[in-house]
């Protein structure tokens, strides 16, 4: 028979290139030394994060997959003849659970800031799902954005997909801004399927972010190695330790702690660390069902359905516009 042509359209919206050096220097000269978690994901960091997702202690990935498998048929009904738009598509793996349940789906839009694997991931997807067209858009989805004005998207109901509890790495005001922009992109009559990690005890959360094998620690330490590699820095990894602390306001706080008084150099800039001083690498916010629904309402969504696992570790919300 006839093989359908492989259909991937690529758009480059040219997201501004991040200035790693400038952002690091600003962050290290603040009273609370901070580096944005987006810099954790260079090649080595992305590989370490993939290993985190496989850890026994890190329940997030497998629990969300289990929920998605169980709700996929219901979600397929909600999508109907609309288009699916993934925010931060990465390797486009989780979307397969939805595509398996929604054979009617014609158009998939992948939004990602990294151009590297975007085209290839979409190509692999249309090979695996004959009849599916993919639109790959290299863009920063945390900034306001307009979809290309093309027939495949015009007047279509748009269903957003934002898995992995990535929203948890944003400050609540940034999370609100993201949801608000997503609502603008998905309106009218669209919706958003979003994975959100649930707030729970420190006994479960702290090991999830500081595992016995030390992969989570290595993920944070890679930030120091990355600065050594790319910014002519001379961080001595032995002079720092990793800490993941649960703050009962509902977030895990991850940082590297200086083991001694030391002066680190980045090129010709000297950065002093006191003994015990912290360098914040990441927050991971956790939400109760109602706290997340309140946030979604404030951002212009109407919470419709929420699915959880039997142990109530994780939630997947369907929000309508
Ligand atoms: C990507 N993000 C949702 C992860 C999280 O759970 O906050 C990042 C992570 N950092 C350490 N472990 C996992």
mmCIF file of N, CA and C and ligand atoms in Angstrom, residues 41 49 52 58 164-166 169 209 219 254 282 284, ligand 1:
data_model
loop_
_atom_site.group_PDB
_atom_site.id
_atom_site.type_symbol
_atom_site.label_atom_id
_atom_site.label_comp_id
_atom_site.label_asym_id
_atom_site.label_seq_id
_atom_site.Cartn_x
_atom_site.Cartn_y
_atom_site.Cartn_z
ATOM 1 N N UNK A 41 20.635 21.654 32.898
ATOM 2 C CA UNK A 41 20.386 20.692 31.829
ATOM 3 C C UNK A 41 21.310 20.865 30.631
ATOM 4 N N UNK A 49 19.691 13.731 34.825
ATOM 5 C CA UNK A 49 18.270 13.836 35.129
ATOM 6 C C UNK A 49 17.513 12.594 34.651
ATOM 7 N N UNK A 52 17.930 10.132 37.297
ATOM 8 C CA UNK A 52 17.072 10.443 38.452
ATOM 9 C C UNK A 52 15.682 9.849 38.236
ATOM 10 N N UNK A 58 12.786 8.304 43.473
ATOM 11 C CA UNK A 58 12.128 9.359 42.690
ATOM 12 C C UNK A 58 10.854 8.781 42.051
ATOM 13 N N UNK A 164 5.350 16.132 34.030
ATOM 14 C CA UNK A 164 6.606 16.047 34.785
ATOM 15 C C UNK A 164 6.689 16.922 36.013
ATOM 16 N N UNK A 165 5.619 17.671 36.307
ATOM 17 C CA UNK A 165 5.643 18.640 37.404
ATOM 18 C C UNK A 165 6.743 19.679 37.193
ATOM 19 N N UNK A 166 7.021 19.976 35.922
ATOM 20 C CA UNK A 166 7.989 21.033 35.620
ATOM 21 C C UNK A 166 7.519 22.372 36.171
ATOM 22 N N UNK A 169 9.190 23.735 39.390
ATOM 23 C CA UNK A 169 10.486 24.416 39.453
ATOM 24 C C UNK A 169 10.355 25.928 39.238
ATOM 25 N N UNK A 209 14.843 13.532 46.524
ATOM 26 C CA UNK A 209 15.748 14.573 46.017
ATOM 27 C C UNK A 209 17.173 14.430 46.561
ATOM 28 N N UNK A 219 23.775 15.499 40.074
ATOM 29 C CA UNK A 219 23.031 16.416 39.197
ATOM 30 C C UNK A 219 23.317 17.873 39.603
ATOM 31 N N UNK A 254 16.892 22.824 47.200
ATOM 32 C CA UNK A 254 18.143 22.133 46.917
ATOM 33 C C UNK A 254 19.295 23.143 46.848
ATOM 34 N N UNK A 282 18.016 24.931 43.138
ATOM 35 C CA UNK A 282 16.670 24.606 42.669
ATOM 36 C C UNK A 282 15.663 24.618 43.809
ATOM 37 N N UNK A 284 11.702 22.953 44.285
ATOM 38 C CA UNK A 284 10.680 22.130 43.648
ATOM 39 C C UNK A 284 9.414 22.247 44.489
HETATM 40 C C1 LIG B 1 12.286 18.636 36.337
HETATM 41 N N1 LIG B 1 11.772 18.755 37.692
HETATM 42 C C2 LIG B 1 10.314 18.553 37.713
HETATM 43 C C3 LIG B 1 12.501 17.947 38.690
HETATM 44 C C4 LIG B 1 11.796 18.058 40.070
HETATM 45 O O1 LIG B 1 11.322 17.030 40.538
HETATM 46 O O2 LIG B 1 11.688 19.165 40.597
HETATM 47 C C5 LIG B 1 13.939 18.365 38.794
HETATM 48 C C6 LIG B 1 14.740 17.571 39.812
HETATM 49 N N2 LIG B 1 15.745 18.034 40.513
HETATM 50 C C7 LIG B 1 16.248 17.114 41.286
HETATM 51 N N3 LIG B 1 15.555 16.005 41.116
HETATM 52 C C8 LIG B 1 14.623 16.280 40.188
#
